Coordinates of C-alpha atoms in Angstrom, one line a residue:
X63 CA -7.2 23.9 -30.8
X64 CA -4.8 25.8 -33.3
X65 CA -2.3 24.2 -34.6
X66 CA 1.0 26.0 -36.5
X67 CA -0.3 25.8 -39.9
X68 CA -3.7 26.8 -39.1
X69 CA -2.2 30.1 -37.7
X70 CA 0.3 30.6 -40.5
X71 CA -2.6 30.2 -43.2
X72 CA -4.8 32.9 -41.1
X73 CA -2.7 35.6 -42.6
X74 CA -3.2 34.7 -45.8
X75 CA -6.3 36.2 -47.9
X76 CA -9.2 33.5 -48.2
X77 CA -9.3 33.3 -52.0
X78 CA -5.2 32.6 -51.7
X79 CA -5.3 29.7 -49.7
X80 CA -5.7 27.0 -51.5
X81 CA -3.6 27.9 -54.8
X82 CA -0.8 28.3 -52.6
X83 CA -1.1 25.6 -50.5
X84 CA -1.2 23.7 -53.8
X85 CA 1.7 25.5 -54.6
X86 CA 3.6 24.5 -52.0
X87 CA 2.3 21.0 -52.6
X88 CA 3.7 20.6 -55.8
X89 CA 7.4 22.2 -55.3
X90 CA 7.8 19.7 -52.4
X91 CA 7.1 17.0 -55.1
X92 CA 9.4 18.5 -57.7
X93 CA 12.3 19.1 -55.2
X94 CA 12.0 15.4 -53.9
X95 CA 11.6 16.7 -50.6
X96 CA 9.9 15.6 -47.3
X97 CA 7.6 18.3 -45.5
X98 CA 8.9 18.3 -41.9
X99 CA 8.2 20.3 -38.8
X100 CA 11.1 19.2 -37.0
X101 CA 11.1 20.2 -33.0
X102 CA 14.2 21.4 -32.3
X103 CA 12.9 24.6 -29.9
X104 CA 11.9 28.3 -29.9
X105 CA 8.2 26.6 -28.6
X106 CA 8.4 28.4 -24.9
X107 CA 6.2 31.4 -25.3
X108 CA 3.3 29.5 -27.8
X109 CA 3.3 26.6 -24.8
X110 CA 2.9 29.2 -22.3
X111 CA 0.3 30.7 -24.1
X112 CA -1.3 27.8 -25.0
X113 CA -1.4 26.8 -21.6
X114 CA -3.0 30.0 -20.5
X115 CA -5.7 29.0 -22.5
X116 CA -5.9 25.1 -21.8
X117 CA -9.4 23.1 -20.1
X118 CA -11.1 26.5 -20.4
X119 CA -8.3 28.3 -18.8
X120 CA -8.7 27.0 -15.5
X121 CA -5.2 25.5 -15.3
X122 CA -3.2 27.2 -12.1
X123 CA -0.7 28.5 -14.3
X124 CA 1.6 29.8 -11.7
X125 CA 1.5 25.9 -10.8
X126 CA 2.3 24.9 -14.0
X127 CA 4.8 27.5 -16.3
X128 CA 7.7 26.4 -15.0
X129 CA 6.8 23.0 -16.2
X130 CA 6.3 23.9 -19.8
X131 CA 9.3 23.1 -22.2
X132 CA 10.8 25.0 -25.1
X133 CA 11.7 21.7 -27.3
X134 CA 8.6 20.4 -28.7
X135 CA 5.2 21.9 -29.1
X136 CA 2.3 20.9 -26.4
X137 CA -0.9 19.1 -27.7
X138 CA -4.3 20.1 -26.6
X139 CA -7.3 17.7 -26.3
X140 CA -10.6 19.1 -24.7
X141 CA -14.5 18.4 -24.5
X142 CA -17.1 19.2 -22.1
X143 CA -19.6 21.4 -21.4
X144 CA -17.9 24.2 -19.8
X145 CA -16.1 24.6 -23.2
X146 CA -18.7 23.9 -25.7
X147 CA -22.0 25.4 -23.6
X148 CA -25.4 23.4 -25.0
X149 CA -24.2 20.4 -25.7
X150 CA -24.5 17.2 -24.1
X151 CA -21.8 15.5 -22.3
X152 CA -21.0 13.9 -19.0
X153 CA -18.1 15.8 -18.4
X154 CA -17.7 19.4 -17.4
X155 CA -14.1 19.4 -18.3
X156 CA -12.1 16.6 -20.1
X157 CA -9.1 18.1 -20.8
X158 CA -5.3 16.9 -21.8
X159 CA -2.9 18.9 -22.6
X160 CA 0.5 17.0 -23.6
X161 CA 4.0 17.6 -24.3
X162 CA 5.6 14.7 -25.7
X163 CA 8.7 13.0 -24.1
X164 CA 8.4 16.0 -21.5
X165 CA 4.9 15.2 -19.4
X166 CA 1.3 16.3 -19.5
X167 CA -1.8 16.9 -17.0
X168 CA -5.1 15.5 -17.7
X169 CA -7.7 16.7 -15.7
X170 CA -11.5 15.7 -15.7
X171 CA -14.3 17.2 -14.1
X172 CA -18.0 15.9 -13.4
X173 CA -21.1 16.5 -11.6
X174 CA -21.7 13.6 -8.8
X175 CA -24.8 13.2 -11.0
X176 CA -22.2 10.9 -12.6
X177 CA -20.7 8.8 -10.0
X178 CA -17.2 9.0 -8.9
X179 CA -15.2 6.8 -11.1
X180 CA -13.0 5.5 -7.6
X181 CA -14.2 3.2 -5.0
X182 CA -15.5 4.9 -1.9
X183 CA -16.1 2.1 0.4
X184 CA -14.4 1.9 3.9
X185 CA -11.3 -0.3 2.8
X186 CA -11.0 2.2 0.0
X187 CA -11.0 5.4 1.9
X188 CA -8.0 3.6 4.7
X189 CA -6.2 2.0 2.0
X190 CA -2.8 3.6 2.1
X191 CA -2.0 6.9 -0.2
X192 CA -2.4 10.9 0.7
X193 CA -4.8 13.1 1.7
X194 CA -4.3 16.8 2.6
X195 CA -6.1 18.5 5.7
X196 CA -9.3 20.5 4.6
X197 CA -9.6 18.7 1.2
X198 CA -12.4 15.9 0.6
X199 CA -10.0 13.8 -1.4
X200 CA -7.0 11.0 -1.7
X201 CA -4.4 9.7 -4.0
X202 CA -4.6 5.9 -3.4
X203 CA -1.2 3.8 -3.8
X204 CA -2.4 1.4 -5.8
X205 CA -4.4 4.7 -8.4
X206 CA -3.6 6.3 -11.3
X207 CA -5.4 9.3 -10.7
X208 CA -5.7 12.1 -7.5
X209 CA -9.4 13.1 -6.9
X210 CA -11.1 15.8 -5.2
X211 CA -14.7 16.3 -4.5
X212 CA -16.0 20.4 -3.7
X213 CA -19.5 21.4 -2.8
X214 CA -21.6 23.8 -5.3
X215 CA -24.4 24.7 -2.7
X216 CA -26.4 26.7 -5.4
X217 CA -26.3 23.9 -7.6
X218 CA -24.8 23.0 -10.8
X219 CA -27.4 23.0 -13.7
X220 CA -27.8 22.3 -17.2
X221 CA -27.4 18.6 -16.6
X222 CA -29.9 15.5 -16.6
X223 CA -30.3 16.6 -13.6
X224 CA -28.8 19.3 -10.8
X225 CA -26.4 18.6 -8.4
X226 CA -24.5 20.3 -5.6
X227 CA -20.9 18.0 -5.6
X228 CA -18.4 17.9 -8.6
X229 CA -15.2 15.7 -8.6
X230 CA -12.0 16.8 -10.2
X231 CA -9.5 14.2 -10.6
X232 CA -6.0 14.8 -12.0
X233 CA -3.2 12.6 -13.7
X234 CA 0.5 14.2 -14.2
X235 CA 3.6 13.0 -14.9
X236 CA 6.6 13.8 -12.9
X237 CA 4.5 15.8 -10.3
X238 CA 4.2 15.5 -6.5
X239 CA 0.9 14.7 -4.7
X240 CA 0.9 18.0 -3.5
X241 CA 0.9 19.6 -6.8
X242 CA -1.6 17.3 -8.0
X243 CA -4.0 18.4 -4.8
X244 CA -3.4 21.8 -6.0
X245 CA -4.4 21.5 -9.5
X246 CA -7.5 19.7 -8.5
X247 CA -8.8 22.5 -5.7
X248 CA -7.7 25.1 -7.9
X249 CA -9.6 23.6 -11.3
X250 CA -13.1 22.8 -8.8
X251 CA -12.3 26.8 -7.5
X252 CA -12.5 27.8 -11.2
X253 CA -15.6 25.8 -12.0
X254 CA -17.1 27.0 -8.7
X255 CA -17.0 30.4 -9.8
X256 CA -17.3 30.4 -13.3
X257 CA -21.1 28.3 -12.8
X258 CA -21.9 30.9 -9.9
X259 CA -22.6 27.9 -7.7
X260 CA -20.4 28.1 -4.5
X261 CA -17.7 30.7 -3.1
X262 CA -14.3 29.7 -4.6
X263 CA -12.9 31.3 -1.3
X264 CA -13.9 28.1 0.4
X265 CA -11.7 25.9 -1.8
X266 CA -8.0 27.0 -0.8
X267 CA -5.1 24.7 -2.1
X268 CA -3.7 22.7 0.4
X269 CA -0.3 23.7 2.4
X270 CA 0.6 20.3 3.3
X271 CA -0.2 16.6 2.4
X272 CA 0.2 13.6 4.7
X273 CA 1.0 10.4 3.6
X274 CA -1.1 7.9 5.6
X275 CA 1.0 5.3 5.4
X276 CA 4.9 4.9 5.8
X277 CA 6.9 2.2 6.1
X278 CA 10.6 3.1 7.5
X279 CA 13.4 0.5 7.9
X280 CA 15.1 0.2 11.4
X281 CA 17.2 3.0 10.9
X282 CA 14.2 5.4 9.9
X283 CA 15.1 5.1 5.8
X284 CA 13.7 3.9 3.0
X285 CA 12.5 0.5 2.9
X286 CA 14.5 -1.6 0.4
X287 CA 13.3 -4.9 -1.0
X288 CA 14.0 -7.7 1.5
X289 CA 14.2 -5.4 4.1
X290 CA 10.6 -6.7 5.9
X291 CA 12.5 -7.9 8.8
X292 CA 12.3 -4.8 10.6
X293 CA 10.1 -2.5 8.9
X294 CA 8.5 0.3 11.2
X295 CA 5.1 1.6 10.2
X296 CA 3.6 5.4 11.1
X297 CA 0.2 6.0 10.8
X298 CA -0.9 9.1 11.3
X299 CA -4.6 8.7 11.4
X300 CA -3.9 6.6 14.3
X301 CA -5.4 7.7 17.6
X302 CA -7.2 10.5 15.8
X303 CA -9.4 12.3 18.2
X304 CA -12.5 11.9 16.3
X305 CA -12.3 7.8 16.6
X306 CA -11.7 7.9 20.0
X307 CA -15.2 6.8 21.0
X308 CA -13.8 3.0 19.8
X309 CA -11.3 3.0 22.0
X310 CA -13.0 3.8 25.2
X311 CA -12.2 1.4 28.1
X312 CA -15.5 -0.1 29.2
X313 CA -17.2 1.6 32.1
X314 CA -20.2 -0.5 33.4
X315 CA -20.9 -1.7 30.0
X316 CA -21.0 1.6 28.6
X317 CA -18.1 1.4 25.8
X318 CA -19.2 -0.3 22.1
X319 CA -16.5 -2.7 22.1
X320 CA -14.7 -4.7 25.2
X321 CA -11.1 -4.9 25.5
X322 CA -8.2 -2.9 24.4
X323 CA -8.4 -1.5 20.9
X324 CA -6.4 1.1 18.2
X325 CA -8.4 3.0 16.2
X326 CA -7.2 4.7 13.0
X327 CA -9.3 7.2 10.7
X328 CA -9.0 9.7 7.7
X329 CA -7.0 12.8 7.6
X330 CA -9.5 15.1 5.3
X331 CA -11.3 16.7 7.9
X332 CA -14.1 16.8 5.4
X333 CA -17.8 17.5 5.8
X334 CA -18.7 15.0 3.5
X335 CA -16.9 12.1 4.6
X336 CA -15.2 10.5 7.5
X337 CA -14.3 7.1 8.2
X338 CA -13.1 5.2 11.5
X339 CA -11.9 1.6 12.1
X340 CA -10.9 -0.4 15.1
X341 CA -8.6 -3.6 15.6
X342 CA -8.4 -5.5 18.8
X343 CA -5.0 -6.2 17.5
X344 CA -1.2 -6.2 18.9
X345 CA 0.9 -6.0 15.8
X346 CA 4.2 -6.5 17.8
X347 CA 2.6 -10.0 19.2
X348 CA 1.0 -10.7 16.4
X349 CA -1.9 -11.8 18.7
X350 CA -5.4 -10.3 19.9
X351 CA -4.8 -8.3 22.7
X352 CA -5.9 -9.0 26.0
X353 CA -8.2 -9.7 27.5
X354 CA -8.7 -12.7 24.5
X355 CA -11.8 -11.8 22.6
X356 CA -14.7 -14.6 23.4
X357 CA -16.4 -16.3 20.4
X358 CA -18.2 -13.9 18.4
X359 CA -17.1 -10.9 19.6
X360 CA -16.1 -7.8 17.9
X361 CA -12.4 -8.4 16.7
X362 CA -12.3 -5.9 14.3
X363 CA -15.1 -2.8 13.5
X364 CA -15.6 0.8 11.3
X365 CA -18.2 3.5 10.7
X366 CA -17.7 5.9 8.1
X367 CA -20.1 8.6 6.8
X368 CA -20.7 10.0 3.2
X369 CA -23.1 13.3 2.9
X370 CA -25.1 14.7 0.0
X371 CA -24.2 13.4 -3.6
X372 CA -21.0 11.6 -2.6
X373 CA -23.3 9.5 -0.5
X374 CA -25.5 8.1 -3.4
X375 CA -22.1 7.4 -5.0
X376 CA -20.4 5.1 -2.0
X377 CA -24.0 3.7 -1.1
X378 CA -24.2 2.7 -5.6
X379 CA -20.5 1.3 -5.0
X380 CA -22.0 -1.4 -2.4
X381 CA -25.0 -2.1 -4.4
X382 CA -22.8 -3.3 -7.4
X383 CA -21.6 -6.1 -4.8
X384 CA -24.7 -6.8 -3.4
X385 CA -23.7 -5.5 -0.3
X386 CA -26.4 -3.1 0.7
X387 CA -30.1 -3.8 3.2
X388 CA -32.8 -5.8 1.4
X389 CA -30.5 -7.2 -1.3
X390 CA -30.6 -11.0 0.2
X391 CA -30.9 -12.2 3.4
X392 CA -28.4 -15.3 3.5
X393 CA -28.2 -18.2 5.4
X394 CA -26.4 -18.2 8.9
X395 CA -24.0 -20.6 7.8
X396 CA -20.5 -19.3 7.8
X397 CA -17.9 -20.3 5.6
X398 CA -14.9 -17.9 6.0
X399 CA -13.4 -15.9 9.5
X400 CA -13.6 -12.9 7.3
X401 CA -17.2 -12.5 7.8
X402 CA -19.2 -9.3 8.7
X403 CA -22.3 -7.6 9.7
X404 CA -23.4 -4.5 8.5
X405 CA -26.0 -2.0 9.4
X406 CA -26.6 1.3 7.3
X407 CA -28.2 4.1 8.6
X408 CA -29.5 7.5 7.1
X409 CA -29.4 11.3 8.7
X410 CA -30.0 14.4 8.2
X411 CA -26.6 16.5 8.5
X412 CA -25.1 19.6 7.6
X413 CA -24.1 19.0 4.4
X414 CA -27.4 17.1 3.6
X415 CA -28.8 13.7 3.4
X416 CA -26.0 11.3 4.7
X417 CA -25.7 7.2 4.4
X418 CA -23.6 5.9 8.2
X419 CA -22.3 2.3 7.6
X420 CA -21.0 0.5 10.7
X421 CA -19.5 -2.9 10.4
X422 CA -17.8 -5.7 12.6
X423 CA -15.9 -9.2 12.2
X424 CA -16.8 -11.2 15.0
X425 CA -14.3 -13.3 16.6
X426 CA -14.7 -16.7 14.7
X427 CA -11.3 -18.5 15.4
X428 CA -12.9 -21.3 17.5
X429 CA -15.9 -21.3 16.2
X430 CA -15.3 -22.1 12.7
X431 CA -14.6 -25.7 11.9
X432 CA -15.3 -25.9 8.2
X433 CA -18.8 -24.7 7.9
X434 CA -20.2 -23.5 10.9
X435 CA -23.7 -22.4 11.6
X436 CA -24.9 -19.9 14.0
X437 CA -27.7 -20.6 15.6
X438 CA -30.6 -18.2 16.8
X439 CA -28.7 -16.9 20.0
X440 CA -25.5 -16.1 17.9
X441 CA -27.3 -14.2 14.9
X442 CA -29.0 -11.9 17.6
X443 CA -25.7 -11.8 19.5
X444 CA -24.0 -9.8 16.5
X445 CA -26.8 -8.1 15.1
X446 CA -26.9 -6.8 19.2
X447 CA -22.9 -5.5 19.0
X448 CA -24.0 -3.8 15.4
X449 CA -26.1 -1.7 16.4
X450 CA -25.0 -1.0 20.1
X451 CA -22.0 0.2 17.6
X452 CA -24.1 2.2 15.4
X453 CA -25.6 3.6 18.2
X454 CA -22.0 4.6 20.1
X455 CA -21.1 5.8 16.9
X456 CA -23.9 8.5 16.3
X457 CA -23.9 9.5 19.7
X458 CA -19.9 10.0 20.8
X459 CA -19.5 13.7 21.6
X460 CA -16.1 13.9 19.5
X461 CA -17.7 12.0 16.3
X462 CA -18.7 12.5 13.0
X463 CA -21.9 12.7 12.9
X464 CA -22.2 15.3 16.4
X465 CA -20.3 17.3 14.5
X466 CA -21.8 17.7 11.6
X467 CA -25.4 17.9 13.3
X468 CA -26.8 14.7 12.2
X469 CA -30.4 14.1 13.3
X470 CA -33.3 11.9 12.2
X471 CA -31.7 9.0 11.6
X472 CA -33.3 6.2 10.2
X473 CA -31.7 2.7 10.1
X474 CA -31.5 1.1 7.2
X475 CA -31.1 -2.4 7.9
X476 CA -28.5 -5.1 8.3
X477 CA -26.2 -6.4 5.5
X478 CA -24.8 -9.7 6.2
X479 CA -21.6 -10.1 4.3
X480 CA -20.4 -13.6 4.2
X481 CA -21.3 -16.6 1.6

């Protein structure tokens, strides 16, 4: 980065430099002066440029001119390998570019060869925030940062070792979501194209993003604080057509879960992700709906799907917590209603090798008193409804996995998550 001295003292002659700078040194002194670059303006067009130039010049600058001020100067901070080619760094792009008092963008960009630095588990991927149709990606609530993740199917090389998924995440001050999205599609576009690894055509920045969560007062406002009382929530991942297959009213036996159910998934319409869960719940009772779920049965369930690099990086996420098949194998005594079986499974699909992970939280209301423990009958009667649900959910004709062409699958194994 050049800074305003540096590009004053370029016009001077080498063998002048340093006598004058002295020079200049010593008058200061004399004078009793303090050398001071004040900002007071005139920095418009040298931001501009310099924001032409910024993370390697992949900045959407049409996003971002309008943004730039005139008052102070910006200040550029930058590593990674698409900027310094043959040296070694986990980054592809780590870029800040800063204009103090007025905002900045900080983008990063990685291979999935280095994991995704944000939790992809199922609670993660439903927690409320935004996601925008046609983009693998979210901005959590509780987040700091908007990430994307965009397919290079011809690889991306020069790394420990070659991958076929990057993530760009964004932070920006005084931005929307939707401007954030675009940066981040726009930056993995540039990258795309400049590594010759995937058709930036395929990465379009999003025309709308949907916030999956929103909370309205009675009136259809704003919440305000203390205003719980009568707070109506739209979810519009509710009812989504390709987590149908958990609502389906039993017919002979043939629908994964009994009863009445809601289902809610994920907005991306991605090919390398998709998550579904169900709750056999009435929020406006406050009470299971009918007919009453029987001991151990399914009272809540999921299945979500991650493909090709993104996969190894949800599936690392659970093995941190212990929560993945073969880790332990723990007593059937339960301790805690929140308690769930797991079963992971492993296909072939079309964005490659995929990780399925289906889950349910039997109904243990009456059957917990203190510690409980299940006998023989009750294990297999849960690890039965797991995989009947693993088995609904690779099958449904509107799911995930159909569409993406999943085939030989091999399960995994059973997770049992209690303590």
């Amino acid at each position: 980065m050049l800074t305003t001295v540096r590009k004053a003292t370029a016009r001077i002659p080498r063998r002048l430099r340093l006598p004058l700078a002295g020079a200049v040194a010593l008058a200061v002194a004399a004078s009793g002066l303090t050398l001071a670059w004040p900002d007071e303006g005139g920095h418009l067009t040298a931001n501009r440029a310099q924001l032409r130039r910024a993370c390697g010049g992949l900045l959407p600058y049409g996003e971002l001119a309008g943004r730039v001020p005139d008052a102070v100067r910006g200040k550029l901070d930058q590593y990674g390998t698409l900027l310094q080619p043959g040296e070694e760094s986990r980054s592809l792009l780590n870029c800040t570019l800063d204009w103090q008092g007025h905002g900045g963008v900080h983008v990063e960009a990685a291979t999935l060869v280095n994991h995704l630095p944000y939790e992809l588990k199922t609670e993660d991927l439903l927690a409320p925030g935004h996601e925008a149709p046609g983009v693998t990606g979210r901005d959590s609530d509780d987040e700091g940062r908007l990430w994307v993740v965009a397919e290079c199917p011809a690889g991306l090389t020069g790394r420990a070792r070659p991958s076929t998924q990057m993530y760009v995440s964004v932070g920006m001050d005084k931005a929307s979501v939707r401007t954030r999205f675009r940066i981040a599609v726009e930056v993995a576009a540039g990258i795309a194209e400049r590594e010759h690894c995937g058709s930036a055509a395929a990465l379009r920045p999003p025309t709308r993003v949907i916030d999956t969560y929103e909370e309205h007062d009675a009136d259809g406002g704003p919440v305000d604080s203390g205003d719980y009382g009568s707070v109506r929530v739209e979810e519009p991942g509710r009812g989504i057509g390709k987590c149908r297959w958990m609502t389906a009213r039993s017919r002979a036996g043939s629908a994964p879960l009994r009863g009445t159910w809601t289902a809610t998934g994920d907005l991306q319409r991605s090919r390398l992700l998709s998550v579904c869960r169900a709750e056999r719940w009435n929020d406006d009772r406050s009470a299971y709906t009918d007919p009453q779920p029987a001991p151990l049965e399914p009272v809540t369930a999921d299945a979500t799907s991650w493909a090709g690099d993104l996969g190894r990086s949800a599936y690392r996420d659970y093995e941190r917590d212990g929560e993945y098949p073969g880790f332990d194998d723990r007593p059937d005594t339960l301790t805690d209603t929140d308690a769930t079986l797991a079963l992971w499974a492993r296909s072939e699909c079309a964005a490659g090798p995929t990780y399925h992970r289906v889950s349910m939280r039997p109904n243990l209301d009456e059957a917990m008193d203190g510690a409980s423990r299940l006998s023989r009958t009750q294990r297999t009667q849960m690890s039965t409804h797991v995989r009947q649900l693993m088995k609904a959910y690779l099958s449904a004709p509107e799911g995930w996995p159909k569409a993406q062409h999943c085939h030989d699958t091999e399960v995994l194994g059973e997770v049992e998550q209690w303590t």
